[in-house]
Amino acid sequence: MLNRKEILETIDMVEKEHFDVRTITMGISLLPCIRESADITAQLCYDRICKKAENIVKVAQDLEAEYGIPIINKRVSITPASLLTSSFCGKEVVLAKALDRAAKTVGVDFLGGYSALVQKGMTSFEESFIKSIPEALAVTDRMCSSVNVGSSKAGINMDAVRLMGEIIKQTAERTKDRDGFGCAKLVVFCNAVEDNPFMAGAFHGISEGETVINVGVSGPGVVHHALKSLEGASIDQVAETIKKTAFKITRAGQLIAKEASKRLNAQFGIVDLSLAPTPVMGDSVAHILEEIGLDSVGGHGTTAALAMLNDAVKKGGVMASSNVGGLSGAFIPVSEDIGMIRAAEKGAITLSKLEAMTCVCSVGIDMVAVPGDTPATTIAGMIADESAIGMINNKTTAVRVIPVPNKKVGDSVEFGGLLGTAPIMAVNPYGCDKFINRGGRMPAPIHSNKN
């Protein structure tokens, strides 16, 4: 239970420091909906989502009014859809359209889970499903997609890596009238987690309960504000302040999560305490790093500062809740963070530096726009690099890149809302075609053999 002091601190965080609950995400198992017919399966999935999630928007609005904490997004995640479509290969888009229709009917911002898990191998029905992704994202508005191509236990499925490079290019082409916007709803993972409430990578894992509420809290502005009074303080003092701030943020998030679960008759899953930025001034992870002491994010020292930030956030969160999960750390999506946008525009941050930063933070190369003529094999190389970082370090990594049709380095693209503005970033001109086209499976690291 929050005491009076914590309530007053939370009000201050909301009014002055951009604190919010970024998302309430309801995970729904659709396994009972599987039938041989695409039309019947799609209708059963639609009906089940509409029944389970019919009150999610109203409950979120009620909680906003009662607790005074903004809840920015209401979302649904589902069982990885490739498990639902195995009996109707070639007709997967029928399900995609029904999922998008359900999202609109219940009023959620996004629905995640048009997903496949192919880290060790890829069946024919999973390959068919993955090949449906470009069309599925082109004909839907609120549906998001993800594919897991590697894990620390299984290694990296290089055939899937190569295929996803091609799928990203096709998705950009199918949505070129919207500057390749479909790619903003598609993420490629290594070590994907089953309880992630954030898009585009959310799906409802098969080990999850029937209906589960996962909440993503966000407070880059709160952390930034807390550090402003620490001019000249030592790094351990900075880390301690971040830890205490993360504790407060997580406590507020857990309160919302428990109440939402009770009112929606769902299991309380996790609180994901990731610092998820927005393009709004004062809500930037990059600005936190600069407040710690960097002239600009991307300069030398950035990776070390980010490692400390990520670790302190996790330590504070796990003390506040026994249900911390999802990704939990610090996100560095370029287009969604005003500090990252400006660093990219002035050349302070590059793809190579972003890759180094992903070794110590949550997720990976996220919301990065690249030239439209970037080869599919180069994109696959980015996926392979990030997957290797995740596999070796036993952490979640991901790639969400947008090869923007007809755009080149120096241009920018406006996606609007939380997705922000993306400067087109340069990719390394040297290719990796032979490496990517070898295919096969990269063996798991030696430390995976722990049984």
CSV table of C-alpha atoms in Angstrom, one decimal:
chain,number,residue,atom,x,y,z
A,1,MET,CA,0.0,0.0,0.0
A,2,LEU,CA,1.3,3.5,-0.9
A,3,ASN,CA,1.6,5.8,2.1
A,4,ARG,CA,0.8,9.5,2.1
A,5,LYS,CA,4.4,10.6,1.3
A,6,GLU,CA,4.6,8.2,-1.7
A,7,ILE,CA,1.3,9.4,-3.0
A,8,LEU,CA,2.5,13.0,-2.9
A,9,GLU,CA,5.8,12.0,-4.6
A,10,THR,CA,3.9,10.2,-7.3
A,11,ILE,CA,1.7,13.3,-8.0
A,12,ASP,CA,4.8,15.4,-8.3
A,13,MET,CA,6.3,12.8,-10.7
A,14,VAL,CA,3.2,13.0,-12.9
A,15,GLU,CA,2.9,16.8,-12.9
A,16,LYS,CA,6.5,17.8,-13.4
A,17,GLU,CA,8.5,14.8,-14.6
A,18,HIS,CA,6.5,13.0,-17.3
A,19,PHE,CA,5.8,9.9,-15.2
A,20,ASP,CA,3.3,7.6,-16.7
A,21,VAL,CA,2.2,4.0,-17.0
A,22,ARG,CA,3.2,3.4,-20.6
A,23,THR,CA,0.9,0.4,-21.1
A,24,ILE,CA,-1.5,-2.0,-19.7
A,25,THR,CA,-1.3,-5.1,-21.8
A,26,MET,CA,-3.7,-8.0,-21.5
A,27,GLY,CA,-2.2,-11.3,-22.6
A,28,ILE,CA,-4.8,-13.7,-24.0
A,29,SER,CA,-4.3,-17.4,-24.8
A,30,LEU,CA,-5.9,-18.2,-28.1
A,31,LEU,CA,-5.0,-21.9,-28.1
A,32,PRO,CA,-8.7,-23.0,-27.6
A,33,CYS,CA,-9.5,-21.2,-30.9
A,34,ILE,CA,-7.4,-23.5,-33.2
A,35,ARG,CA,-9.4,-25.1,-36.0
A,36,GLU,CA,-8.6,-26.5,-39.4
A,37,SER,CA,-10.4,-23.6,-41.2
A,38,ALA,CA,-8.8,-20.2,-41.4
A,39,ASP,CA,-12.2,-18.5,-41.3
A,40,ILE,CA,-13.5,-20.4,-38.3
A,41,THR,CA,-10.2,-19.9,-36.4
A,42,ALA,CA,-10.2,-16.2,-37.2
A,43,GLN,CA,-13.8,-15.8,-36.0
A,44,LEU,CA,-13.1,-17.7,-32.8
A,45,CYS,CA,-10.0,-15.5,-32.1
A,46,TYR,CA,-12.0,-12.4,-32.8
A,47,ASP,CA,-14.8,-13.4,-30.4
A,48,ARG,CA,-12.4,-14.5,-27.6
A,49,ILE,CA,-10.4,-11.2,-27.7
A,50,CYS,CA,-13.6,-9.1,-27.7
A,51,LYS,CA,-14.9,-11.0,-24.7
A,52,LYS,CA,-11.8,-11.1,-22.6
A,53,ALA,CA,-10.6,-7.5,-23.4
A,54,GLU,CA,-14.0,-5.7,-23.7
A,55,ASN,CA,-13.4,-3.7,-20.6
A,56,ILE,CA,-9.7,-3.0,-20.7
A,57,VAL,CA,-10.0,0.6,-22.0
A,58,LYS,CA,-12.7,1.5,-19.5
A,59,VAL,CA,-10.7,0.0,-16.6
A,60,ALA,CA,-7.6,1.9,-17.6
A,61,GLN,CA,-9.6,5.2,-17.9
A,62,ASP,CA,-11.1,4.5,-14.4
A,63,LEU,CA,-7.7,3.9,-12.9
A,64,GLU,CA,-6.3,7.1,-14.5
A,65,ALA,CA,-9.1,9.1,-12.9
A,66,GLU,CA,-8.8,7.4,-9.5
A,67,TYR,CA,-5.0,7.5,-9.1
A,68,GLY,CA,-4.1,10.5,-11.2
A,69,ILE,CA,-1.4,8.5,-13.2
A,70,PRO,CA,-1.7,8.7,-17.0
A,71,ILE,CA,-2.0,5.3,-18.7
A,72,ILE,CA,-0.8,6.0,-22.2
A,73,ASN,CA,-1.5,2.8,-24.1
A,74,LYS,CA,-4.0,-0.1,-23.7
A,75,ARG,CA,-2.8,-3.2,-25.6
A,76,VAL,CA,-3.5,-6.9,-26.1
A,77,SER,CA,-1.0,-9.6,-26.8
A,78,ILE,CA,-1.9,-13.1,-28.0
A,79,THR,CA,-0.5,-16.6,-28.3
A,80,PRO,CA,2.2,-16.6,-31.1
A,81,ALA,CA,0.0,-16.7,-34.1
A,82,SER,CA,2.1,-19.2,-36.1
A,83,LEU,CA,0.8,-21.8,-33.7
A,84,LEU,CA,-2.7,-21.0,-34.7
A,85,THR,CA,-2.2,-21.1,-38.5
A,86,SER,CA,-0.5,-24.4,-39.0
A,87,SER,CA,-3.5,-26.1,-40.7
A,88,PHE,CA,-4.2,-23.3,-43.2
A,89,CYS,CA,-0.8,-22.3,-44.7
A,90,GLY,CA,-1.2,-19.5,-47.3
A,91,LYS,CA,-4.3,-18.1,-45.6
A,92,GLU,CA,-2.6,-16.6,-42.5
A,93,VAL,CA,-3.7,-13.1,-43.5
A,94,VAL,CA,-7.3,-14.1,-42.8
A,95,LEU,CA,-6.3,-14.3,-39.1
A,96,ALA,CA,-4.3,-11.1,-39.3
A,97,LYS,CA,-7.4,-9.1,-40.5
A,98,ALA,CA,-9.5,-10.6,-37.7
A,99,LEU,CA,-6.9,-9.7,-35.1
A,100,ASP,CA,-6.8,-6.1,-36.3
A,101,ARG,CA,-10.6,-5.9,-36.4
A,102,ALA,CA,-10.7,-7.2,-32.8
A,103,ALA,CA,-8.2,-4.6,-31.7
A,104,LYS,CA,-10.4,-1.9,-33.1
A,105,THR,CA,-13.5,-3.3,-31.6
A,106,VAL,CA,-12.2,-3.3,-28.1
A,107,GLY,CA,-10.4,0.0,-28.6
A,108,VAL,CA,-6.8,-0.9,-27.8
A,109,ASP,CA,-3.9,1.0,-29.4
A,110,PHE,CA,-2.0,-2.1,-30.5
A,111,LEU,CA,-2.3,-5.9,-30.6
A,112,GLY,CA,0.9,-7.9,-30.5
A,113,GLY,CA,1.6,-11.6,-31.2
A,114,TYR,CA,1.5,-12.1,-34.9
A,115,SER,CA,4.7,-13.9,-34.1
A,116,ALA,CA,6.8,-17.0,-34.7
A,117,LEU,CA,9.5,-18.7,-32.5
A,118,VAL,CA,12.0,-20.3,-34.8
A,119,GLN,CA,15.3,-20.1,-32.8
A,120,LYS,CA,16.2,-23.7,-33.4
A,121,GLY,CA,14.4,-24.7,-36.5
A,122,MET,CA,11.7,-23.6,-38.9
A,123,THR,CA,8.8,-25.9,-40.0
A,124,SER,CA,7.1,-25.4,-43.3
A,125,PHE,CA,4.1,-23.9,-41.7
A,126,GLU,CA,6.2,-21.4,-39.8
A,127,GLU,CA,8.1,-20.4,-42.9
A,128,SER,CA,4.7,-19.9,-44.6
A,129,PHE,CA,3.6,-17.8,-41.7
A,130,ILE,CA,6.7,-15.6,-41.7
A,131,LYS,CA,6.3,-15.0,-45.5
A,132,SER,CA,2.8,-13.7,-44.8
A,133,ILE,CA,4.1,-10.9,-42.5
A,134,PRO,CA,4.7,-8.2,-45.2
A,135,GLU,CA,1.1,-8.5,-46.5
A,136,ALA,CA,-0.3,-8.9,-43.0
A,137,LEU,CA,1.3,-5.6,-41.8
A,138,ALA,CA,0.3,-3.8,-45.0
A,139,VAL,CA,-3.4,-4.6,-44.6
A,140,THR,CA,-3.7,-4.0,-40.9
A,141,ASP,CA,-3.4,-0.9,-38.7
A,142,ARG,CA,-3.0,-1.9,-35.1
A,143,MET,CA,-1.4,-5.4,-35.3
A,144,CYS,CA,2.3,-5.9,-34.5
A,145,SER,CA,4.6,-8.8,-35.4
A,146,SER,CA,7.7,-10.4,-34.1
A,147,VAL,CA,10.0,-13.3,-34.9
A,148,ASN,CA,12.5,-14.9,-32.5
A,149,VAL,CA,15.5,-16.2,-34.4
A,150,GLY,CA,17.9,-17.1,-31.6
A,151,SER,CA,18.4,-18.0,-28.0
A,152,SER,CA,21.3,-18.8,-25.6
A,153,LYS,CA,20.0,-22.4,-25.4
A,154,ALA,CA,19.4,-23.0,-29.1
A,155,GLY,CA,21.9,-20.8,-30.9
A,156,ILE,CA,20.9,-18.7,-33.9
A,157,ASN,CA,18.8,-19.9,-36.8
A,158,MET,CA,20.7,-18.3,-39.7
A,159,ASP,CA,18.1,-19.4,-42.2
A,160,ALA,CA,15.6,-17.4,-40.3
A,161,VAL,CA,18.0,-14.5,-40.0
A,162,ARG,CA,18.4,-14.4,-43.8
A,163,LEU,CA,14.7,-14.7,-44.3
A,164,MET,CA,13.9,-11.9,-41.9
A,165,GLY,CA,16.3,-9.6,-43.8
A,166,GLU,CA,14.2,-10.2,-46.9
A,167,ILE,CA,10.9,-9.9,-44.9
A,168,ILE,CA,11.9,-6.5,-43.6
A,169,LYS,CA,12.7,-5.2,-47.1
A,170,GLN,CA,9.4,-6.6,-48.4
A,171,THR,CA,7.4,-5.0,-45.6
A,172,ALA,CA,9.0,-1.6,-46.3
A,173,GLU,CA,8.1,-2.0,-50.0
A,174,ARG,CA,4.5,-3.0,-49.2
A,175,THR,CA,4.1,0.1,-47.0
A,176,LYS,CA,6.2,2.5,-49.0
A,177,ASP,CA,3.2,4.9,-49.2
A,178,ARG,CA,3.7,5.3,-45.5
A,179,ASP,CA,7.5,5.5,-45.6
A,180,GLY,CA,7.9,1.8,-44.7
A,181,PHE,CA,5.8,2.2,-41.6
A,182,GLY,CA,5.0,-1.5,-41.5
A,183,CYS,CA,8.6,-2.1,-40.3
A,184,ALA,CA,7.9,0.0,-37.2
A,185,LYS,CA,5.5,-2.8,-36.2
A,186,LEU,CA,8.0,-5.7,-36.8
A,187,VAL,CA,10.8,-6.7,-34.5
A,188,VAL,CA,13.3,-9.6,-34.7
A,189,PHE,CA,14.4,-11.1,-31.4
A,190,CYS,CA,17.0,-13.2,-29.7
A,191,ASN,CA,15.9,-14.6,-26.3
A,192,ALA,CA,12.4,-13.1,-26.6
A,193,VAL,CA,10.5,-13.1,-23.3
A,194,GLU,CA,6.9,-14.4,-22.9
A,195,ASP,CA,5.6,-11.5,-20.7
A,196,ASN,CA,6.8,-8.4,-22.5
A,197,PRO,CA,4.0,-5.7,-22.4
A,198,PHE,CA,5.7,-3.4,-25.0
A,199,MET,CA,5.2,-3.3,-28.7
A,200,ALA,CA,6.1,-4.4,-31.3
A,201,GLY,CA,7.5,-7.4,-29.5
A,202,ALA,CA,4.7,-8.4,-27.2
A,203,PHE,CA,3.2,-11.9,-27.4
A,204,HIS,CA,1.5,-14.2,-24.8
A,205,GLY,CA,3.8,-17.0,-24.1
A,206,ILE,CA,2.6,-20.6,-24.1
A,207,SER,CA,3.7,-21.0,-20.4
A,208,GLU,CA,1.5,-18.1,-19.4
A,209,GLY,CA,-2.0,-18.3,-17.8
A,210,GLU,CA,-5.3,-18.0,-19.7
A,211,THR,CA,-5.6,-14.2,-19.3
A,212,VAL,CA,-2.8,-12.1,-17.8
A,213,ILE,CA,-2.2,-8.4,-17.1
A,214,ASN,CA,1.3,-7.1,-17.7
A,215,VAL,CA,2.1,-3.4,-17.0
A,216,GLY,CA,4.9,-1.4,-18.5
A,217,VAL,CA,5.9,1.7,-16.4
A,218,SER,CA,8.1,4.4,-17.7
A,219,GLY,CA,9.9,7.3,-16.0
A,220,PRO,CA,12.9,8.7,-17.9
A,221,GLY,CA,11.8,12.2,-16.9
A,222,VAL,CA,11.6,11.2,-13.2
A,223,VAL,CA,15.1,9.8,-13.2
A,224,HIS,CA,16.5,12.8,-15.1
A,225,HIS,CA,14.9,15.2,-12.6
A,226,ALA,CA,16.3,13.2,-9.7
A,227,LEU,CA,19.8,13.5,-11.0
A,228,LYS,CA,19.7,17.3,-11.5
A,229,SER,CA,20.5,17.8,-7.8
A,230,LEU,CA,23.7,15.6,-7.9
A,231,GLU,CA,26.1,18.0,-9.5
A,232,GLY,CA,29.6,16.7,-8.6
A,233,ALA,CA,28.4,13.6,-6.9
A,234,SER,CA,30.2,10.3,-7.3
A,235,ILE,CA,29.0,7.6,-9.6
A,236,ASP,CA,27.9,5.3,-6.7
A,237,GLN,CA,25.8,8.2,-5.4
A,238,VAL,CA,24.2,8.6,-8.9
A,239,ALA,CA,23.5,4.8,-9.0
A,240,GLU,CA,21.9,4.9,-5.6
A,241,THR,CA,19.6,7.8,-6.6
A,242,ILE,CA,18.5,6.0,-9.8
A,243,LYS,CA,17.9,2.8,-7.7
A,244,LYS,CA,15.7,4.7,-5.2
A,245,THR,CA,13.8,6.4,-8.1
A,246,ALA,CA,13.2,3.1,-9.9
A,247,PHE,CA,11.8,1.7,-6.6
A,248,LYS,CA,9.2,4.5,-6.4
A,249,ILE,CA,8.2,4.1,-10.1
A,250,THR,CA,7.8,0.4,-9.7
A,251,ARG,CA,5.7,0.7,-6.6
A,252,ALA,CA,3.2,2.9,-8.5
A,253,GLY,CA,3.2,0.5,-11.4
A,254,GLN,CA,2.5,-2.5,-9.2
A,255,LEU,CA,-0.5,-0.7,-7.7
A,256,ILE,CA,-2.0,-0.1,-11.1
A,257,ALA,CA,-1.2,-3.6,-12.3
A,258,LYS,CA,-2.9,-5.3,-9.3
A,259,GLU,CA,-6.0,-3.1,-9.5
A,260,ALA,CA,-6.3,-3.7,-13.3
A,261,SER,CA,-5.9,-7.4,-12.9
A,262,LYS,CA,-8.7,-7.5,-10.2
A,263,ARG,CA,-11.1,-5.5,-12.2
A,264,LEU,CA,-10.5,-7.4,-15.4
A,265,ASN,CA,-10.7,-10.8,-13.8
A,266,ALA,CA,-7.2,-11.7,-15.0
A,267,GLN,CA,-4.0,-12.9,-13.4
A,268,PHE,CA,-1.4,-10.3,-12.4
A,269,GLY,CA,1.6,-11.1,-14.5
A,270,ILE,CA,4.5,-8.6,-14.2
A,271,VAL,CA,5.6,-5.0,-13.9
A,272,ASP,CA,8.1,-4.2,-16.6
A,273,LEU,CA,10.0,-1.2,-15.3
A,274,SER,CA,11.8,-0.3,-18.5
A,275,LEU,CA,12.7,3.4,-19.0
A,276,ALA,CA,10.8,3.9,-22.3
A,277,PRO,CA,11.4,7.4,-23.8
A,278,THR,CA,9.1,9.5,-25.9
A,279,PRO,CA,9.9,12.3,-28.4
A,280,VAL,CA,8.7,14.8,-25.7
A,281,MET,CA,11.3,17.1,-24.2
A,282,GLY,CA,12.1,15.9,-20.6
A,283,ASP,CA,11.3,12.3,-21.3
A,284,SER,CA,14.6,11.1,-22.8
A,285,VAL,CA,17.0,8.3,-21.8
A,286,ALA,CA,19.7,10.1,-23.8
A,287,HIS,CA,19.2,13.2,-21.6
A,288,ILE,CA,19.7,11.0,-18.5
A,289,LEU,CA,23.1,9.9,-19.8
A,290,GLU,CA,24.0,13.5,-20.6
A,291,GLU,CA,23.0,14.5,-17.1
A,292,ILE,CA,25.3,11.9,-15.7
A,293,GLY,CA,28.1,13.7,-17.5
A,294,LEU,CA,28.3,13.1,-21.2
A,295,ASP,CA,28.6,16.0,-23.6
A,296,SER,CA,26.4,14.0,-26.0
A,297,VAL,CA,25.0,10.5,-26.0
A,298,GLY,CA,27.2,8.5,-28.3
A,299,GLY,CA,30.4,9.9,-27.0
A,300,HIS,CA,33.1,7.9,-25.2
A,301,GLY,CA,31.7,6.8,-21.8
A,302,THR,CA,28.2,6.3,-23.2
A,303,THR,CA,28.2,2.5,-22.8
A,304,ALA,CA,29.6,2.6,-19.3
A,305,ALA,CA,27.0,5.2,-18.2
A,306,LEU,CA,24.2,3.2,-19.8
A,307,ALA,CA,25.4,0.0,-18.1
A,308,MET,CA,25.2,1.7,-14.7
A,309,LEU,CA,21.8,3.1,-15.4
A,310,ASN,CA,20.4,-0.2,-16.6
A,311,ASP,CA,21.7,-2.1,-13.6
A,312,ALA,CA,20.5,0.5,-11.1
A,313,VAL,CA,17.0,0.5,-12.6
A,314,LYS,CA,16.8,-3.3,-12.2
A,315,LYS,CA,18.0,-3.2,-8.6
A,316,GLY,CA,15.5,-0.6,-7.6
A,317,GLY,CA,12.7,-2.4,-9.4
A,318,VAL,CA,13.2,-5.9,-7.9
A,319,MET,CA,13.2,-4.4,-4.4
A,320,ALA,CA,9.8,-2.8,-5.1
A,321,SER,CA,8.0,-5.9,-6.5
A,322,SER,CA,8.4,-9.6,-6.6
A,323,ASN,CA,6.7,-9.6,-10.0
A,324,VAL,CA,9.3,-7.6,-12.1
A,325,GLY,CA,9.6,-9.1,-15.5
A,326,GLY,CA,9.3,-8.4,-19.2
A,327,LEU,CA,12.5,-6.6,-20.4
A,328,SER,CA,13.0,-4.1,-17.5
A,329,GLY,CA,15.9,-1.7,-18.1
A,330,ALA,CA,16.5,1.2,-20.4
A,331,PHE,CA,15.3,1.4,-24.0
A,332,ILE,CA,17.3,3.3,-26.6
A,333,PRO,CA,14.9,3.6,-29.6
A,334,VAL,CA,16.3,6.3,-31.8
A,335,SER,CA,13.1,7.8,-33.3
A,336,GLU,CA,11.3,7.7,-30.0
A,337,ASP,CA,13.8,9.6,-27.9
A,338,ILE,CA,14.4,13.4,-28.6
A,339,GLY,CA,17.9,13.2,-27.2
A,340,MET,CA,18.8,10.2,-29.4
A,341,ILE,CA,17.2,11.9,-32.5
A,342,ARG,CA,19.4,15.0,-32.0
A,343,ALA,CA,22.5,12.9,-31.4
A,344,ALA,CA,21.9,11.0,-34.6
A,345,GLU,CA,21.2,14.2,-36.6
A,346,LYS,CA,24.6,15.7,-35.5
A,347,GLY,CA,26.5,12.4,-36.0
A,348,ALA,CA,27.3,11.9,-32.4
A,349,ILE,CA,25.7,8.4,-32.4
A,350,THR,CA,26.1,5.8,-35.2
A,351,LEU,CA,24.9,2.3,-35.7
A,352,SER,CA,28.2,0.9,-34.5
A,353,LYS,CA,27.9,2.8,-31.2
A,354,LEU,CA,24.2,1.8,-30.9
A,355,GLU,CA,25.3,-1.8,-31.2
A,356,ALA,CA,27.9,-1.4,-28.5
A,357,MET,CA,25.2,0.2,-26.2
A,358,THR,CA,22.9,-2.8,-26.7
A,359,CYS,CA,25.4,-5.0,-25.0
A,360,VAL,CA,24.4,-3.5,-21.7
A,361,CYS,CA,20.8,-2.3,-22.0
A,362,SER,CA,17.4,-3.7,-22.9
A,363,VAL,CA,16.5,-4.8,-26.4
A,364,GLY,CA,18.7,-3.6,-29.2
A,365,ILE,CA,18.9,-1.6,-32.5
A,366,ASP,CA,15.4,-0.1,-32.1
A,367,MET,CA,13.4,2.2,-34.4
A,368,VAL,CA,16.4,3.0,-36.6
A,369,ALA,CA,15.7,4.3,-40.1
A,370,VAL,CA,18.2,3.4,-42.8
A,371,PRO,CA,18.4,4.1,-46.5
A,372,GLY,CA,15.8,2.4,-48.6
A,373,ASP,CA,18.4,0.8,-50.8
A,374,THR,CA,20.0,-1.1,-47.9
A,375,PRO,CA,20.5,-4.7,-49.0
A,376,ALA,CA,18.4,-7.4,-47.3
A,377,THR,CA,21.7,-9.2,-46.4
A,378,THR,CA,23.0,-6.1,-44.7
A,379,ILE,CA,19.8,-6.0,-42.6
A,380,ALA,CA,20.2,-9.7,-41.9
A,381,GLY,CA,23.8,-8.9,-40.8
A,382,MET,CA,22.5,-6.4,-38.2
A,383,ILE,CA,20.1,-9.1,-37.0
A,384,ALA,CA,22.9,-11.7,-36.7
A,385,ASP,CA,25.1,-9.2,-34.8
A,386,GLU,CA,22.4,-8.4,-32.3
A,387,SER,CA,21.4,-12.0,-31.9
A,388,ALA,CA,25.0,-12.9,-31.2
A,389,ILE,CA,25.1,-10.3,-28.4
A,390,GLY,CA,22.0,-11.7,-26.9
A,391,MET,CA,23.0,-15.3,-27.3
A,392,ILE,CA,26.5,-14.9,-25.8
A,393,ASN,CA,25.3,-12.6,-22.9
A,394,ASN,CA,22.1,-14.5,-22.2
A,395,LYS,CA,20.0,-11.4,-22.6
A,396,THR,CA,17.2,-10.2,-24.8
A,397,THR,CA,18.3,-8.3,-27.9
A,398,ALA,CA,16.3,-7.2,-31.0
A,399,VAL,CA,16.3,-5.3,-34.3
A,400,ARG,CA,13.6,-3.0,-35.4
A,401,VAL,CA,14.9,-1.2,-38.5
A,402,ILE,CA,13.1,0.7,-41.2
A,403,PRO,CA,14.7,0.8,-44.7
A,404,VAL,CA,12.7,3.8,-45.8
A,405,PRO,CA,11.9,3.6,-49.5
A,406,ASN,CA,13.4,6.5,-51.6
A,407,LYS,CA,15.2,8.0,-48.6
A,408,LYS,CA,18.9,8.4,-48.1
A,409,VAL,CA,21.3,9.5,-45.4
A,410,GLY,CA,20.6,13.1,-44.5
A,411,ASP,CA,16.9,12.7,-45.0
A,412,SER,CA,14.4,12.1,-42.1
A,413,VAL,CA,11.0,10.4,-41.8
A,414,GLU,CA,8.1,11.4,-39.5
A,415,PHE,CA,6.1,8.6,-38.0
A,416,GLY,CA,4.2,10.7,-35.5
A,417,GLY,CA,3.0,10.1,-31.9
A,418,LEU,CA,5.2,8.0,-29.7
A,419,LEU,CA,7.1,6.7,-32.8
A,420,GLY,CA,8.6,10.2,-33.4
A,421,THR,CA,11.0,11.3,-36.1
A,422,ALA,CA,13.8,9.2,-37.5
A,423,PRO,CA,16.9,10.6,-39.2
A,424,ILE,CA,18.2,8.2,-41.9
A,425,MET,CA,21.3,6.7,-40.5
A,426,ALA,CA,24.3,5.4,-42.5
A,427,VAL,CA,25.0,1.7,-42.7
A,428,ASN,CA,28.4,0.2,-43.2
A,429,PRO,CA,29.0,0.0,-47.0
A,430,TYR,CA,30.8,-3.3,-46.8
A,431,GLY,CA,28.5,-6.3,-47.3
A,432,CYS,CA,28.1,-9.7,-45.7
A,433,ASP,CA,26.3,-11.6,-48.4
A,434,LYS,CA,28.5,-14.7,-48.3
A,435,PHE,CA,28.2,-15.0,-44.6
A,436,ILE,CA,24.4,-14.6,-44.5
A,437,ASN,CA,23.8,-16.9,-47.5
A,438,ARG,CA,25.6,-19.8,-45.8
A,439,GLY,CA,22.4,-20.4,-43.8
A,440,GLY,CA,22.3,-23.3,-41.2
A,441,ARG,CA,22.3,-22.9,-37.5
A,442,MET,CA,25.0,-21.1,-35.4
A,443,PRO,CA,25.7,-23.5,-32.4
A,444,ALA,CA,24.7,-22.3,-29.0
A,445,PRO,CA,27.6,-21.1,-26.8
A,446,ILE,CA,29.4,-23.5,-24.4
A,447,HIS,CA,27.7,-21.9,-21.3
A,448,SER,CA,24.3,-23.1,-22.6
A,449,ASN,CA,25.2,-26.6,-21.5
A,450,LYS,CA,24.2,-26.1,-17.9
A,451,ASN,CA,21.7,-29.0,-17.3
